[in-house]
Short mmCIF file of N, CA and C in Angstrom, two decimals:
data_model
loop_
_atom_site.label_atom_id
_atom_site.label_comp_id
_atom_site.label_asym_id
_atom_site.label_seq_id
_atom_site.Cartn_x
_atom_site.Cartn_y
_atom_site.Cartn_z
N UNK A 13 -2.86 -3.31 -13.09
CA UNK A 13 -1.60 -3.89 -12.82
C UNK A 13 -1.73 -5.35 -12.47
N UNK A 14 -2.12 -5.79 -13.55
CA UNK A 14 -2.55 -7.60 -12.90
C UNK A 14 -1.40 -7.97 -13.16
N UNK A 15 -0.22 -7.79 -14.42
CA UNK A 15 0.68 -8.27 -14.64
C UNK A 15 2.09 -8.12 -13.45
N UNK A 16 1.78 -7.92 -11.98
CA UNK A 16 2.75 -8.03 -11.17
C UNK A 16 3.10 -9.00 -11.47
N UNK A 17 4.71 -8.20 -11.11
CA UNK A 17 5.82 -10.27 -11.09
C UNK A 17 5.86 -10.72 -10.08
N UNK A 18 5.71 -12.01 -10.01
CA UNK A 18 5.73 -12.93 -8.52
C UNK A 18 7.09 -13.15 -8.60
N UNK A 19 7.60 -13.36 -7.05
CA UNK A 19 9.11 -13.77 -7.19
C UNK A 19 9.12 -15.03 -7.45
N UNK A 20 10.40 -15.61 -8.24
CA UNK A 20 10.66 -16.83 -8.49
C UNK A 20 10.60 -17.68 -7.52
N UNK A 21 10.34 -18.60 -7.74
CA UNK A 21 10.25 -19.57 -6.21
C UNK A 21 11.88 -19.81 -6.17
N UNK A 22 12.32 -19.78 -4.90
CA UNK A 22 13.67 -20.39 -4.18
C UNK A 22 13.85 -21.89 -4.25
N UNK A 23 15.12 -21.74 -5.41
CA UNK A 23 15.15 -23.13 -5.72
C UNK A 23 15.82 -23.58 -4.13
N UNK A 24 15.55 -25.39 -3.49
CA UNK A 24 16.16 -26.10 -2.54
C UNK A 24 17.74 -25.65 -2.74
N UNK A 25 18.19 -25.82 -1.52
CA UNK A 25 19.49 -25.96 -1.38
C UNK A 25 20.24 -27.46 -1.24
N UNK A 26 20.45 -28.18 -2.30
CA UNK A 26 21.03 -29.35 -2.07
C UNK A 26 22.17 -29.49 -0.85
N UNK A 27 22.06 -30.76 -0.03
CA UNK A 27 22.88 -31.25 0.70
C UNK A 27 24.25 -31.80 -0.06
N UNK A 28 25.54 -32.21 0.63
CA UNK A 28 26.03 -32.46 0.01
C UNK A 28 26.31 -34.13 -0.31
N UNK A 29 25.62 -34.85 0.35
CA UNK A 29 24.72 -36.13 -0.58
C UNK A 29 23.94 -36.32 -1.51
N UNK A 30 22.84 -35.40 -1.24
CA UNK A 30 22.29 -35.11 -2.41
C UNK A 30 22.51 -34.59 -4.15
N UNK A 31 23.61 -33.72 -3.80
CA UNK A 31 24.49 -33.67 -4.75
C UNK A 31 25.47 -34.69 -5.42
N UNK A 32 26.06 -34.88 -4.30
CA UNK A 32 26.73 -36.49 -4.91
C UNK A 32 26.38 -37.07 -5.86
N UNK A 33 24.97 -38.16 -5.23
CA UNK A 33 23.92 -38.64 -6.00
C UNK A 33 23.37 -38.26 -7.03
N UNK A 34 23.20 -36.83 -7.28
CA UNK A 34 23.08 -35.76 -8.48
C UNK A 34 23.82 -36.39 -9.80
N UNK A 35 25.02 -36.05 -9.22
CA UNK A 35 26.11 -36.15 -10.19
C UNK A 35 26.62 -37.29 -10.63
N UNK A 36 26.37 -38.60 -9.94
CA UNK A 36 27.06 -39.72 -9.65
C UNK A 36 25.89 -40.73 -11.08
N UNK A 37 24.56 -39.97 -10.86
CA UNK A 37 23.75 -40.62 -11.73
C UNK A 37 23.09 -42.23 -11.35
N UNK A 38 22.55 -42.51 -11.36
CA UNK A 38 22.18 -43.85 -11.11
C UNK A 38 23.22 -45.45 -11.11
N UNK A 39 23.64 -44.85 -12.52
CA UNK A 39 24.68 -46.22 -12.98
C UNK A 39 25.79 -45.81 -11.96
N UNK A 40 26.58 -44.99 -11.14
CA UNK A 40 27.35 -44.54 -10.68
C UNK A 40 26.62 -45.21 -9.07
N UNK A 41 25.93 -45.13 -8.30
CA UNK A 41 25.21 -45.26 -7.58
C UNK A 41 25.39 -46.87 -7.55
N UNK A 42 25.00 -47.31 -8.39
CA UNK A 42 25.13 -49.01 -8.60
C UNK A 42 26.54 -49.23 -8.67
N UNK A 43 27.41 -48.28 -8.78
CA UNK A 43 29.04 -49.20 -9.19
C UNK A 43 29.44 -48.64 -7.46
N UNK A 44 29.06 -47.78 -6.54
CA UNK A 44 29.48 -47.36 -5.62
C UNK A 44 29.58 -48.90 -4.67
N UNK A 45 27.76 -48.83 -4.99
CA UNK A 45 27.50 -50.45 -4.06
C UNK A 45 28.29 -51.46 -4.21
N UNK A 46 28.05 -51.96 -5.80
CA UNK A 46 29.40 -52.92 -5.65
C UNK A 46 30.66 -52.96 -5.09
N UNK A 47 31.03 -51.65 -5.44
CA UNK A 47 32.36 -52.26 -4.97
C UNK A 47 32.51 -51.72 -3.04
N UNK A 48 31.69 -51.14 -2.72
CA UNK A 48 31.25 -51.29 -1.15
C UNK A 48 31.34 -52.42 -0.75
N UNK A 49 30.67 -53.75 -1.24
CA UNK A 49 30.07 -54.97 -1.16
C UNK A 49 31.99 -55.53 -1.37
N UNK A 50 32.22 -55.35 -2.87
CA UNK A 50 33.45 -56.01 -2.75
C UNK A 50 34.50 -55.68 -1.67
N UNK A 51 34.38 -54.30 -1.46
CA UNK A 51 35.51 -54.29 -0.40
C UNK A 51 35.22 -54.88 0.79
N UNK A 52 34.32 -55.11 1.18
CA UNK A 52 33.66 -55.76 2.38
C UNK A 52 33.87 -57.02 2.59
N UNK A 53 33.86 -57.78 1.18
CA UNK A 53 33.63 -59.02 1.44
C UNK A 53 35.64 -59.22 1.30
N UNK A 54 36.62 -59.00 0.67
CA UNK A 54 38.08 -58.97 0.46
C UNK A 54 37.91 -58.59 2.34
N UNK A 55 37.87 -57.22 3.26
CA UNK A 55 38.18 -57.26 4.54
C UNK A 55 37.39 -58.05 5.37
N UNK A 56 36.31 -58.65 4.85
CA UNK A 56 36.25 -59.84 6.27
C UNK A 56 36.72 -61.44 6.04
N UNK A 57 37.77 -61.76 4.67
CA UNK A 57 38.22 -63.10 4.46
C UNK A 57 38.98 -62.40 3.90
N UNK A 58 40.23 -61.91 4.29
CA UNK A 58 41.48 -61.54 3.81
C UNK A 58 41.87 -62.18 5.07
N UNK A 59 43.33 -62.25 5.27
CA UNK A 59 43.94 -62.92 6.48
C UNK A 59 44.74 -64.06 6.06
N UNK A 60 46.00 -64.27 6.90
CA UNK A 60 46.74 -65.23 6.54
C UNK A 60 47.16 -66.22 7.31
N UNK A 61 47.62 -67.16 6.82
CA UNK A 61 47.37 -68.50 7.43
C UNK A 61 48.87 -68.12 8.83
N UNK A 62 48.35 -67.94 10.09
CA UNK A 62 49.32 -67.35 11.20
C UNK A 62 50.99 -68.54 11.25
N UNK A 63 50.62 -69.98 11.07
CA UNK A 63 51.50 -71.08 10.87
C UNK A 63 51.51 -71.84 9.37
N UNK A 64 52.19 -71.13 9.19
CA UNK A 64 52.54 -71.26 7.61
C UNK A 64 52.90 -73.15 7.42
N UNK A 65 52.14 -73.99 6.52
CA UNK A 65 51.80 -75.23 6.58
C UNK A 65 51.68 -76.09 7.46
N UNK A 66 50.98 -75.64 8.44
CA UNK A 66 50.85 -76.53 9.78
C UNK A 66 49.21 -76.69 9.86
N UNK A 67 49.09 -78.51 9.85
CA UNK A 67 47.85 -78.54 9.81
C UNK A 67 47.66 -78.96 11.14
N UNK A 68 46.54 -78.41 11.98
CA UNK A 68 46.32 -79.36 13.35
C UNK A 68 46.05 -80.68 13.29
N UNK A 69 45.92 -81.09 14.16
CA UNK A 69 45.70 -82.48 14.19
C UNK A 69 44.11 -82.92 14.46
N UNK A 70 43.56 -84.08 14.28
CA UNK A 70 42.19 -83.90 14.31
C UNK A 70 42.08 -83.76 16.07
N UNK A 71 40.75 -83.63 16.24
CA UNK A 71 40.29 -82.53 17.70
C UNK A 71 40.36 -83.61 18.81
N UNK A 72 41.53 -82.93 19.14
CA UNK A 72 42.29 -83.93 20.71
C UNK A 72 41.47 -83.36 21.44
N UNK A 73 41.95 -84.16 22.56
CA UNK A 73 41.40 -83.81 23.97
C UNK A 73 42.91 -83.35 24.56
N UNK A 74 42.55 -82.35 24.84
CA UNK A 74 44.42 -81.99 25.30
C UNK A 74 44.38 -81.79 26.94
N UNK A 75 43.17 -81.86 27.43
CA UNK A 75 42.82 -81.15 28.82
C UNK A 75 42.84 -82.18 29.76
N UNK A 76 43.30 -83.52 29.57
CA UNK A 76 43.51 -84.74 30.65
C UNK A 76 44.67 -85.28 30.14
N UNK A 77 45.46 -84.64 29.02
CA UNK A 77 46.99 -84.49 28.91
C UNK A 77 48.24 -83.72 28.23
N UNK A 78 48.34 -82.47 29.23
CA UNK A 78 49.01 -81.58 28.98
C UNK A 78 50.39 -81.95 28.58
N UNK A 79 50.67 -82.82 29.09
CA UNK A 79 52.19 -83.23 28.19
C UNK A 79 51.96 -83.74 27.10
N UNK A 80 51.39 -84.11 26.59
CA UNK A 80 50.97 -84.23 24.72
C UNK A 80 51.16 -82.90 23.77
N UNK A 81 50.31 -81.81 24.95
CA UNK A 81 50.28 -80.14 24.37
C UNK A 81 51.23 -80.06 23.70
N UNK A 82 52.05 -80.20 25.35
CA UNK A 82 53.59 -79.33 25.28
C UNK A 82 54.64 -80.13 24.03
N UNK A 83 54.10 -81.36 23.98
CA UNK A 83 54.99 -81.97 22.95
C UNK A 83 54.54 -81.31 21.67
N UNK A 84 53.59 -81.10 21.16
CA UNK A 84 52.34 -81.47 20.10
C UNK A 84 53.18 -80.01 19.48
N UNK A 85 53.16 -78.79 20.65
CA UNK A 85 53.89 -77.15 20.30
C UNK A 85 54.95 -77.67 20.23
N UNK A 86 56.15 -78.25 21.03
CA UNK A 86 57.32 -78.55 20.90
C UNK A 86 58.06 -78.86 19.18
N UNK A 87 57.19 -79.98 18.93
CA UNK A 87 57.75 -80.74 17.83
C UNK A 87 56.90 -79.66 16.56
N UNK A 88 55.64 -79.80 16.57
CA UNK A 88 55.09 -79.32 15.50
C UNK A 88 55.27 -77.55 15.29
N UNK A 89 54.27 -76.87 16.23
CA UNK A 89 54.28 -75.25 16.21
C UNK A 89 55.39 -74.50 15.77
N UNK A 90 56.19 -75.06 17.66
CA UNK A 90 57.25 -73.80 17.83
C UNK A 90 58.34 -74.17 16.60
N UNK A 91 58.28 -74.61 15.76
CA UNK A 91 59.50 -75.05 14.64
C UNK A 91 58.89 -74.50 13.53
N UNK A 92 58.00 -73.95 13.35
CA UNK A 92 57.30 -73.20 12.16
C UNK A 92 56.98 -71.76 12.22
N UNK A 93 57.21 -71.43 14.16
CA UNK A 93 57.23 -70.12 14.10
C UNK A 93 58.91 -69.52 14.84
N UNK A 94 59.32 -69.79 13.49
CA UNK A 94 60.81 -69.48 13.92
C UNK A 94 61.11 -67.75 14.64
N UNK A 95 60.00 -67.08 14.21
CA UNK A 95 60.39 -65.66 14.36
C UNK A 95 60.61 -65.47 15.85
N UNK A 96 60.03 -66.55 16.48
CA UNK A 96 60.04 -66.15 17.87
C UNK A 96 60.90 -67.47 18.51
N UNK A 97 61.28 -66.60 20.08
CA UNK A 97 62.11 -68.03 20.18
C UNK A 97 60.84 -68.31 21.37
N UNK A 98 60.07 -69.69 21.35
CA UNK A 98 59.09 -70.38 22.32
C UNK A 98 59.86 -71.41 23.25
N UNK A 99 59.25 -71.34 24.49
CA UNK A 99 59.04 -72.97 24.87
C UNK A 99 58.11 -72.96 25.69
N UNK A 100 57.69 -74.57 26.38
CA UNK A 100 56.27 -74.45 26.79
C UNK A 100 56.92 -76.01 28.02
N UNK A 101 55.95 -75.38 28.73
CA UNK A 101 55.93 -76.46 30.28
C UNK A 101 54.43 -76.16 30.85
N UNK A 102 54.13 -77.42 32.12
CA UNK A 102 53.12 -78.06 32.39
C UNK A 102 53.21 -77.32 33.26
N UNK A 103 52.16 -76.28 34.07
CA UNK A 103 52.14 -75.29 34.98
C UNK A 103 51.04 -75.43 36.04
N UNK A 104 50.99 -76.69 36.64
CA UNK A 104 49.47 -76.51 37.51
C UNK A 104 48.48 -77.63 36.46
N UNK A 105 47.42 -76.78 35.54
CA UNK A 105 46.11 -76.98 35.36
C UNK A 105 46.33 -76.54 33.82
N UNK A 106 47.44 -75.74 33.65
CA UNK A 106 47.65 -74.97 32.28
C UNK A 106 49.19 -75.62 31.61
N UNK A 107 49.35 -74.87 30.62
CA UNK A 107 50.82 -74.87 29.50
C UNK A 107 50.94 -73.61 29.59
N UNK A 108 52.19 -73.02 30.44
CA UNK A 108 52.62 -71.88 30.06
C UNK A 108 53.73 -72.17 28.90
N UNK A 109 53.01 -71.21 27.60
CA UNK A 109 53.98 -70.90 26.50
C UNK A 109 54.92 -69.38 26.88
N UNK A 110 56.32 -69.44 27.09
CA UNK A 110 57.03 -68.20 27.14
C UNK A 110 57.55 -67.99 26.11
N UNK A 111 57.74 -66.90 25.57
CA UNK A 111 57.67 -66.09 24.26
C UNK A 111 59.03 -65.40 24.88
N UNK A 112 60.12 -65.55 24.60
CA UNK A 112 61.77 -65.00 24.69
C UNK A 112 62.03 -63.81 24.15
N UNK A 113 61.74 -64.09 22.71
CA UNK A 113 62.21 -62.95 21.49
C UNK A 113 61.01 -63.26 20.65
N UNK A 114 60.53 -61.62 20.26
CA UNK A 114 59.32 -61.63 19.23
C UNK A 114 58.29 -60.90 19.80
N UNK A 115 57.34 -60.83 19.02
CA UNK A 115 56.09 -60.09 19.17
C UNK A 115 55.00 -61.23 20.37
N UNK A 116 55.03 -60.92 21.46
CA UNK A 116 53.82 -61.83 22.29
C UNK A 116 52.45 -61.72 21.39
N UNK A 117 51.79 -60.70 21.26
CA UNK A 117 50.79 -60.62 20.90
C UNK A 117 50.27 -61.55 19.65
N UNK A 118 51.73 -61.25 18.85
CA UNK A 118 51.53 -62.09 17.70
C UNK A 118 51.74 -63.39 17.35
N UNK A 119 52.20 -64.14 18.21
CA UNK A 119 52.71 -65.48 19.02
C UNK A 119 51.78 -66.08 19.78
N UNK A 120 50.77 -65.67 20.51
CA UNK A 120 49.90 -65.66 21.17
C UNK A 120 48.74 -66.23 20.29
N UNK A 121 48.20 -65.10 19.38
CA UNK A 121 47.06 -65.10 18.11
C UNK A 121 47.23 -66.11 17.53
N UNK A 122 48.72 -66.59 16.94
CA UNK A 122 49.00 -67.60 16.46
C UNK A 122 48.79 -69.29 16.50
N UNK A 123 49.28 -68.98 17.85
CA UNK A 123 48.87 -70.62 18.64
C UNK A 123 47.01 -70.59 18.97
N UNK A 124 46.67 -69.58 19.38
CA UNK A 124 45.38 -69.75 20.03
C UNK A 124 44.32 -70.26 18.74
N UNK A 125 45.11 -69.72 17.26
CA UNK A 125 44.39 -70.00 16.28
C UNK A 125 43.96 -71.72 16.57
N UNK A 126 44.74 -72.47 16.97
CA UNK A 126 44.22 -73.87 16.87
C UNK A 126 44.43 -74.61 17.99
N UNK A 127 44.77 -73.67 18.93
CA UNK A 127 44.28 -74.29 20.72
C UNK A 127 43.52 -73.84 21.48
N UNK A 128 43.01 -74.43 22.41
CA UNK A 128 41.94 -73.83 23.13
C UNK A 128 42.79 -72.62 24.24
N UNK A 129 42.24 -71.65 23.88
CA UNK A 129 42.67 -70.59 25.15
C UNK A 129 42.55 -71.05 26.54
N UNK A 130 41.90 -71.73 27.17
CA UNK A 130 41.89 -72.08 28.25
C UNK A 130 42.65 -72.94 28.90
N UNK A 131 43.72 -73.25 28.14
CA UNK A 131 44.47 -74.69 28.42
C UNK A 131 45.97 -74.04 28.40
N UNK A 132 45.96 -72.69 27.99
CA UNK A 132 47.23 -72.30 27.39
C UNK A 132 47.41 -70.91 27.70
N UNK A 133 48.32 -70.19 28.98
CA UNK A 133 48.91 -69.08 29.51
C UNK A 133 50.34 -68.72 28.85
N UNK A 134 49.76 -67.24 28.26
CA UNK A 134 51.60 -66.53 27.43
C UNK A 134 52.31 -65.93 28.83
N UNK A 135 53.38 -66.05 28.36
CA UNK A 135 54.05 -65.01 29.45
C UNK A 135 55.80 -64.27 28.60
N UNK A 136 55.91 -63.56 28.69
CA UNK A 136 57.34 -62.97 28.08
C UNK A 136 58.15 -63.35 28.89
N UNK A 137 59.43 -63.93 28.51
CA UNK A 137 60.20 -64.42 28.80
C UNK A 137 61.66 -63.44 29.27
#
């Protein structure tokens, strides 16, 4: 009886990555990456300009004159971000900007885009 049958060997049990990859084939594998890569690179430079054609001005010193700030938001900013109603006064050491009507948070993000946070306290109005 030499001719016993051996049992078949137990094929692996694929994971279900491994399978993926199975099926996906190599060239599939390479188009995954790309466009991994592309979506990556579209969500970290997607974003929109928060003051729609407002260019700052070149890099003041705003911190030995806060009434410039308050003018600088007065005339330029708060007239471009109509959604909200702003105004801004000399508070101490700071510019409190109060935010009336509108999103603070998003009023906030906005201005800080091209002022220094430290010079400039939100408050809801």
């Amino acid at each position: 009886m030499d001719a016993e049958k051996k049992p078949a060997p137990a094929e692996e049990k694929l994971t279900a990555g491994q399978s993926f990859v199975r099926s996906i084939r190599p060239a599939g594998c390479v188009l995954f990456l790309v466009l991994a890569v592309l979506v990556g690179a579209v969500c970290l430079t997607a974003g929109r300009d928060p003051i729609p054609g407002y260019t700052p001005p070149e890099r003041a010193s705003y911190e030995n004159d806060l009434p410039q700030l308050v003018s600088v938001l007065e005339e330029q900013v708060f007239p471009k971000l109509d959604d909200y109603a702003l105004r801004a006064e000399v508070t101490g050491d700071t510019v409190t900007v109060t935010v009336d009507s509108g999103n603070l948070a998003a009023a906030r993000a906005a201005i800080l885009r091209y002022f220094p946070e430290d010079l400039i306290t939100f408050e809801r109005g």
